[in-house]
Short mmCIF file of C-alpha atoms in Angstrom, two decimals:
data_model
loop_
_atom_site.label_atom_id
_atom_site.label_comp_id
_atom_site.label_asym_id
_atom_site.label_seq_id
_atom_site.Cartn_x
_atom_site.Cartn_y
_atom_site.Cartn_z
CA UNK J 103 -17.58 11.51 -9.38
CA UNK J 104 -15.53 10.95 -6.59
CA UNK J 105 -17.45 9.47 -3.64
CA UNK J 106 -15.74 12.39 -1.36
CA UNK J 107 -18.03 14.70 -3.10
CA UNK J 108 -20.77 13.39 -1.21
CA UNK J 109 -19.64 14.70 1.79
CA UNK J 110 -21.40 17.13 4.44
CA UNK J 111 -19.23 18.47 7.03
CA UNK J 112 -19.88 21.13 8.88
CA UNK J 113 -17.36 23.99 10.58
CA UNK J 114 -19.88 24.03 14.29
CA UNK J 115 -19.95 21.06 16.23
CA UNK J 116 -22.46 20.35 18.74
CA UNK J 117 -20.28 19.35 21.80
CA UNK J 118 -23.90 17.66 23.20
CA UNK J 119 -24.54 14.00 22.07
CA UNK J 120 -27.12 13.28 19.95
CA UNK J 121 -29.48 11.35 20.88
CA UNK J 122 -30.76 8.18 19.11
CA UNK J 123 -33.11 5.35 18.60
CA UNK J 124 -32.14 2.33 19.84
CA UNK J 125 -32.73 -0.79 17.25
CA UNK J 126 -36.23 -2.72 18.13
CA UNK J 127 -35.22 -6.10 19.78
CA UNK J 128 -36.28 -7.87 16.69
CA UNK J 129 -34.76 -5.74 14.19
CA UNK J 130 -31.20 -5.54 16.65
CA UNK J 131 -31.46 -9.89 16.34
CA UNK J 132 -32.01 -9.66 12.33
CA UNK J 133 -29.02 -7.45 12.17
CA UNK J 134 -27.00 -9.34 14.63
CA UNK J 135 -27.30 -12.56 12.77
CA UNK J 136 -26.86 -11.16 9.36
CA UNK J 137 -23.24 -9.64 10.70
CA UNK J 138 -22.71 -13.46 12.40
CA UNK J 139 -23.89 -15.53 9.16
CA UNK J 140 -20.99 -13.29 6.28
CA UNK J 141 -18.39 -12.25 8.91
CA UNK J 142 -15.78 -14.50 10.61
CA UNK J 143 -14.32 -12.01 12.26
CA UNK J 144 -15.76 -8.77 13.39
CA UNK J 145 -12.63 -7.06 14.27
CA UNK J 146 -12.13 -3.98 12.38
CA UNK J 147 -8.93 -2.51 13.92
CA UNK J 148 -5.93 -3.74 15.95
CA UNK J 149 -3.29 -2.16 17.95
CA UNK J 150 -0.01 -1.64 16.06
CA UNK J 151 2.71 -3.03 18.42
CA UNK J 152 5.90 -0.86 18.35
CA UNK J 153 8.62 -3.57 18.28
CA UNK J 154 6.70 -5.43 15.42
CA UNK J 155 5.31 -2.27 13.70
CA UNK J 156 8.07 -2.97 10.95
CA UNK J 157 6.68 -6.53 9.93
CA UNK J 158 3.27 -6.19 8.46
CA UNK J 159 4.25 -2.43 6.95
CA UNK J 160 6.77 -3.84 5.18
CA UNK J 161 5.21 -6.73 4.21
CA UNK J 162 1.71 -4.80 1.77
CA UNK J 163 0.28 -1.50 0.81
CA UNK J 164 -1.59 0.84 3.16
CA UNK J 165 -3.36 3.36 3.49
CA UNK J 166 -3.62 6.37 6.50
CA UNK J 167 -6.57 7.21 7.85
CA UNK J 168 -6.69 10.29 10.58
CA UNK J 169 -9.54 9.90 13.40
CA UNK J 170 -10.47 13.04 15.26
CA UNK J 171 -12.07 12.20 18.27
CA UNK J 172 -11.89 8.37 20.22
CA UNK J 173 -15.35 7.16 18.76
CA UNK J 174 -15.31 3.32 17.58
CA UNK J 175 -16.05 1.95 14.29
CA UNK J 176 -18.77 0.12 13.81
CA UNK J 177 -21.11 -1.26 11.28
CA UNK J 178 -24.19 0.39 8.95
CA UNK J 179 -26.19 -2.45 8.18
CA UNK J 180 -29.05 -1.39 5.39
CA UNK J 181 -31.41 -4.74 5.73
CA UNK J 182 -34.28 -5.03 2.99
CA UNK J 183 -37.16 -3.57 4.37
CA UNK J 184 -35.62 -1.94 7.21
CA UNK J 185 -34.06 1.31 8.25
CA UNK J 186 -30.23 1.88 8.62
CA UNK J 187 -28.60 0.42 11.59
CA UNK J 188 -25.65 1.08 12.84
CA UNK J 189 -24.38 -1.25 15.42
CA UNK J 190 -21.36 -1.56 17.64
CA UNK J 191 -18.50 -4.42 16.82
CA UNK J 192 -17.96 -5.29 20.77
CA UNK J 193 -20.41 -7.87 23.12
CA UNK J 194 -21.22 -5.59 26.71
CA UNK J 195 -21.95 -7.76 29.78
CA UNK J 196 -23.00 -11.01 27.81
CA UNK J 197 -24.96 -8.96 25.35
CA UNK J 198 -24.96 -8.42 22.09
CA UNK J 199 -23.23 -4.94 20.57
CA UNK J 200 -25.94 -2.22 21.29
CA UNK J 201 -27.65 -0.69 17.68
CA UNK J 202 -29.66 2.09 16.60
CA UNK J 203 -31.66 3.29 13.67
CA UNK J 204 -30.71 5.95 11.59
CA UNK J 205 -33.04 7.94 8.83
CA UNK J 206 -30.91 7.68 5.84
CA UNK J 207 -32.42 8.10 2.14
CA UNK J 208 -31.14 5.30 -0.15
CA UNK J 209 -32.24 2.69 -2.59
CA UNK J 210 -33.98 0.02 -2.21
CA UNK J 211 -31.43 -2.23 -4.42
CA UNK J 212 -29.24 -1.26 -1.39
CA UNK J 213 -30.58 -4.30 0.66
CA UNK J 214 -27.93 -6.90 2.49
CA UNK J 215 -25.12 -4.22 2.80
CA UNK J 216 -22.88 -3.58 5.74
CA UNK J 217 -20.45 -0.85 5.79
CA UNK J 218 -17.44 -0.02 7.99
CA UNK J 219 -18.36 3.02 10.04
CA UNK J 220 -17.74 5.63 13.17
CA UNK J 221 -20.87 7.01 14.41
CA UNK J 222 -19.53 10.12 16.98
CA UNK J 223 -22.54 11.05 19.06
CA UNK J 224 -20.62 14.12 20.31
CA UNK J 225 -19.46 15.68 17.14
CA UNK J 226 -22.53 14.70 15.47
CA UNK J 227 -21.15 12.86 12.55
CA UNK J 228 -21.20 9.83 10.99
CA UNK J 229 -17.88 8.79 8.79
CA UNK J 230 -18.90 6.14 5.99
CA UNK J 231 -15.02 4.05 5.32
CA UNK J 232 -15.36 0.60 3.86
CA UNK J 233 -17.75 -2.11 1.96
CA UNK J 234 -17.82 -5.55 4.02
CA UNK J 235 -20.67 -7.03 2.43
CA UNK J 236 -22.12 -5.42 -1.19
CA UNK J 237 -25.72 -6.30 -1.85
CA UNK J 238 -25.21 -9.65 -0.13
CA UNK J 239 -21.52 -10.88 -1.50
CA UNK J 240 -18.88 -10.42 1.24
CA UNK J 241 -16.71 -8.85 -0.96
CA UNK J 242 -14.46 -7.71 2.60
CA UNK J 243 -12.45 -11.28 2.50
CA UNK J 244 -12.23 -10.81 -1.59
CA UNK J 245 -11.44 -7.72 -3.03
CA UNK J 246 -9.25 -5.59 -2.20
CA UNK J 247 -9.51 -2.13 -0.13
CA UNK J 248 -8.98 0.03 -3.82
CA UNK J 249 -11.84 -2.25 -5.16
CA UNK J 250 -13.99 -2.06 -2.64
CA UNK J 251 -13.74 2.00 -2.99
CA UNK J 252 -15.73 1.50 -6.21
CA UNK J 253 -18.93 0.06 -4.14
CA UNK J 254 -18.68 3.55 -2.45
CA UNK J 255 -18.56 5.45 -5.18
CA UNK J 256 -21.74 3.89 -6.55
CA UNK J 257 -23.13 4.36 -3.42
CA UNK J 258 -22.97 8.30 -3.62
CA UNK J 259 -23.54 8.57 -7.03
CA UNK J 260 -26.36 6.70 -7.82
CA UNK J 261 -27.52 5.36 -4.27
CA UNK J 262 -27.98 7.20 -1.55
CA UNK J 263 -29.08 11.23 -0.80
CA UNK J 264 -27.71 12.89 1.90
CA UNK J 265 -29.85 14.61 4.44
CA UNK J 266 -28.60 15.70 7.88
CA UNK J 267 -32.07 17.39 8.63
CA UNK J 268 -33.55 13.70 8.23
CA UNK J 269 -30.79 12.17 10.07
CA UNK J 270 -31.39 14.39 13.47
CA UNK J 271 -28.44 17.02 12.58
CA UNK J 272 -25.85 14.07 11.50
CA UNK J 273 -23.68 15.19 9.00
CA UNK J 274 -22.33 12.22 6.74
CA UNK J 275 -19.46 12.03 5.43
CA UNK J 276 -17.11 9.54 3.06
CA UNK J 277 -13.73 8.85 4.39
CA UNK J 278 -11.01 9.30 2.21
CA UNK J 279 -7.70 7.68 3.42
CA UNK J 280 -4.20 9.22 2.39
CA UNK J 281 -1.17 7.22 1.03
CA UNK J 282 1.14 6.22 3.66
CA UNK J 283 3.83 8.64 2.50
CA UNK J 284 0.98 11.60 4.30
CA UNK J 285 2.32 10.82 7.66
CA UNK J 286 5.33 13.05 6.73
CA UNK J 287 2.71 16.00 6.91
CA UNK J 288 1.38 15.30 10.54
CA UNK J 289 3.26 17.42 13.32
CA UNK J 290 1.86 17.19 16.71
CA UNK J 291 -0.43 20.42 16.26
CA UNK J 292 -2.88 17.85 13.96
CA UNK J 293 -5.89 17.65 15.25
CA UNK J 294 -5.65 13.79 15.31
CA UNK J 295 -6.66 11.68 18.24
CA UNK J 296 -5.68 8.37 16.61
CA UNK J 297 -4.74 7.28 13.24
CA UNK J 298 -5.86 4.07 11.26
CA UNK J 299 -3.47 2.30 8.59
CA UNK J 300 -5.63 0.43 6.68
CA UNK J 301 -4.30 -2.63 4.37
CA UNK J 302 -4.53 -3.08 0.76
CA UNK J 303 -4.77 -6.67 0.54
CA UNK J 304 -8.64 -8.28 1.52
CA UNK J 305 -9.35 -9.67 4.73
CA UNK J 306 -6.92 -7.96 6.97
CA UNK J 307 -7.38 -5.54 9.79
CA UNK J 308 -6.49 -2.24 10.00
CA UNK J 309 -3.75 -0.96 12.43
CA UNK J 310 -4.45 1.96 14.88
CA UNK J 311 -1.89 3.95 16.67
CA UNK J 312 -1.86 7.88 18.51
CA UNK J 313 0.92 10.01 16.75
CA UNK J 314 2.04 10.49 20.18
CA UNK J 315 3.15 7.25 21.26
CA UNK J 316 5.92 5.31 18.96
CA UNK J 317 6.26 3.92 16.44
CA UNK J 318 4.10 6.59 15.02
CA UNK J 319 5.22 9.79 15.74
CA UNK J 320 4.68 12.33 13.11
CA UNK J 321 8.20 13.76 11.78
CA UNK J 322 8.56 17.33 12.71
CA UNK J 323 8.69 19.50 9.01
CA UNK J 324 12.25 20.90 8.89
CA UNK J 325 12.90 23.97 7.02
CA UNK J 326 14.44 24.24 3.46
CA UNK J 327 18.02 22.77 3.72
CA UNK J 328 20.68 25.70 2.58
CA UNK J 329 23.43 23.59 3.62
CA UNK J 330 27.05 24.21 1.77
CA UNK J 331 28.20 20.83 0.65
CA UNK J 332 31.95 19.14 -0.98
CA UNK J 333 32.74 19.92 -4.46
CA UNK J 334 31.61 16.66 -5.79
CA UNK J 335 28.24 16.86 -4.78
CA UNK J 336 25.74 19.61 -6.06
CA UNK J 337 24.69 21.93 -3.92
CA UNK J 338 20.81 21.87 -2.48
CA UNK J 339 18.70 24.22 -4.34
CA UNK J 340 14.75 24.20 -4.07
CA UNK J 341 14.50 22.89 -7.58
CA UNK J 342 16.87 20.73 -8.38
CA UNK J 343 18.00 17.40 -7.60
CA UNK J 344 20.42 16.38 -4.66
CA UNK J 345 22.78 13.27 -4.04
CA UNK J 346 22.72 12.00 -0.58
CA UNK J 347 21.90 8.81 1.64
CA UNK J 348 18.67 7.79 2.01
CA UNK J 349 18.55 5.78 6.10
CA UNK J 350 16.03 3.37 6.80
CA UNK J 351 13.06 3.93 9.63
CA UNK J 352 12.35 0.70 10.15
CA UNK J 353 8.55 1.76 11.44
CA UNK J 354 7.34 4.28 8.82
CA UNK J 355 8.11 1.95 5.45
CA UNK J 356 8.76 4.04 2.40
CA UNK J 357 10.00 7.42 4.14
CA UNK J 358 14.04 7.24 5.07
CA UNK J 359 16.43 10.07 6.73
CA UNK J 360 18.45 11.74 4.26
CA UNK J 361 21.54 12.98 4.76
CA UNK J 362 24.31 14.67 2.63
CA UNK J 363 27.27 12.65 1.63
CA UNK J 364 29.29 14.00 4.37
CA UNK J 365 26.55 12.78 6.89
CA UNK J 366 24.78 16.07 7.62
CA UNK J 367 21.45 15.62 8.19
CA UNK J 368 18.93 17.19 5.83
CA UNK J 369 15.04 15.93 6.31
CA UNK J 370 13.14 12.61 5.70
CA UNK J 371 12.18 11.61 2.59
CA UNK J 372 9.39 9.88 0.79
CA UNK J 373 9.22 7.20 -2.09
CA UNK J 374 6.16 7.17 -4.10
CA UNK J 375 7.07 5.05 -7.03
CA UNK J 376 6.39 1.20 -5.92
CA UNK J 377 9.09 -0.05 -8.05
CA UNK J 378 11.49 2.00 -6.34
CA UNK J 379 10.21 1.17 -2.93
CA UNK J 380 11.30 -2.67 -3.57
CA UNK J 381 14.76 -1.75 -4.91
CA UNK J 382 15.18 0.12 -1.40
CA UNK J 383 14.05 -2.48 0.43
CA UNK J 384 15.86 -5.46 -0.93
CA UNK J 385 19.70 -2.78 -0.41
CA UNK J 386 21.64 -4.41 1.63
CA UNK J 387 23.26 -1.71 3.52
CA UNK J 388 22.22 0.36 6.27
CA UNK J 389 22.67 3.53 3.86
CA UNK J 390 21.49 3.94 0.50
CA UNK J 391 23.11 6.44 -1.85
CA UNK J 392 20.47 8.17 -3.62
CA UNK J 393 19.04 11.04 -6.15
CA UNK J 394 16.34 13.30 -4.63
CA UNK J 395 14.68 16.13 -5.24
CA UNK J 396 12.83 18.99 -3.18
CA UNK J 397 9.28 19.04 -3.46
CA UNK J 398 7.75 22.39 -2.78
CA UNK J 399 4.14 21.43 -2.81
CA UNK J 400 5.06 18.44 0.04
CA UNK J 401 8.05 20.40 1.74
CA UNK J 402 10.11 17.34 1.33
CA UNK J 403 12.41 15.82 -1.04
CA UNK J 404 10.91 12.80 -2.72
CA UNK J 405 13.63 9.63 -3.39
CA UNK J 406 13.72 9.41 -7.40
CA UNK J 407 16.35 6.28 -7.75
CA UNK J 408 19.29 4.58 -5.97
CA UNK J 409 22.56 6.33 -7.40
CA UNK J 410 24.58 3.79 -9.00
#
């Protein structure tokens, strides 16, 4: 089972926050220390810098996640004994992150588990994304983000029950994060607020950026290139392949500007095949003769191999 079949979501959202519980002092300390004794750092997400965007993309495997509204991530703790907490990642005035309870049906064998979360009071829902700590192991600074996954989908399967009437009208839901090559699809009609690119490799933060503001901006979807091109290169058809030159964009790694051999623009283009990717990165050259071919189900030509 995939651990996105667990998800409730519903179509009406409450535009009124809900309101919750806060955390008993005593159970807010227990969770505060358990977060203080397996994590060195409680910083889930950083900024992604323009001018250095290209560094760390270039440098690992990520993957997009879209956030629809500007609540915070924070963490569900489930604590043996205890109800569900989820508590914020940032100190207020001296004091610790606020917490509060939440009803949540799960097992007891669930007991010394933190998860990466965004509670959103307004829209009513509560967005389950990564494993920190499994059943006391911080597996966060160990495993990697695909591995982790797997804690997740034991949690829906065998773990935990949804029930938004028990949780006050909170509809729970599992994230499910999008290769990087989905930023192609965003135009500026998405209904995304922010968007999260979240590393492969353990122990590393994500990186947030809005699609307004480079180096993010989502690539506007062109139409289907009918352009006539020279005699030695075939011309564009929806299903076949093309040869053109694939131009590097230095902040979105693995998607280039392809053009026709003559230098006529035609859209951007994705590489999916991680072999590939490394070829294109280690070209020396600002352009990279290529073989692609139109996609219909993307709306974009995908980057097969470097023409030799």
């Amino acid at each position: 089972m995939n651990p996105d079949e667990g998800n409730l979501r519903s179509s009406h959202r409450e535009m009124s926050a809900v309101h919750l519980k806060f955390a008993h002092s005593s159970l807010h300390e227990l969770a505060c220390q358990f977060v203080e004794t397996r994590l060195h750092d409680t910083c889930v997400r950083q900024r992604l810098q323009p001018e250095a965007a290209q560094i760390p993309l270039k440098k690992g495997t990520f993957f997009v996640l879209e956030n629809e509204s500007r609540a915070e991530p924070g963490f569900l703790l489930f604590l043996p004994g205890k109800p569900a907490v989820f508590m914020g990642t940032r100190a207020k005035g001296g004091k610790p992150p606020p917490a509060w309870t939440l009803r949540m049906r799960t097992d007891v064998s669930l007991g010394n588990t933190l998860f990466v979360a965004t509670l959103d009071k307004i829209l009513h829902t509560l967005r389950i994304e990564d494993v920190w700590v499994w059943k006391g192991e911080t597996v966060y600074t160990e495993e990697t983000f695909s591995r982790r996954r797997t804690y997740l989908k034991e949690f829906v399967e065998s773990l935990w029950v949804p029930d938004a009437r028990l949780m006050g009208g909170i509809q729970t839901t599992i994230a499910n994060p999008k290769p990087l090559s989905h930023l192609l699809s965003l135009t500026p009609e998405s209904p995304v607020f922010s968007i999260d690119l979240i590393p492969e490799l353990p122990g590393r933060r994500r990186f947030t950026f809005s699609p307004g503001a480079p180096p993010a901006q989502a690539p506007k979807p062109l139409p289907t290139p009918t352009i006539l091109l020279k005699r030695d290169v075939a011309p564009i058809q929806t299903t076949k392949r093309v040869f053109a030159t694939a131009v590097r964009l230095d902040a979105l790694p693995d998607v280039y500007d392809l053009l026709t051999r003559d230098g006529t623009p035609l859209c951007r283009a994705a590489v999916q095949q991680l072999a590939l990717s490394q070829e294109l990165r280690k070209y020396k050259g600002a352009q990279i003769p290529v073989v692609a071919e139109w996609k219909a189900e993307f709306g974009r030509y995908e980057i097969l191999n470097i023409d030799i």
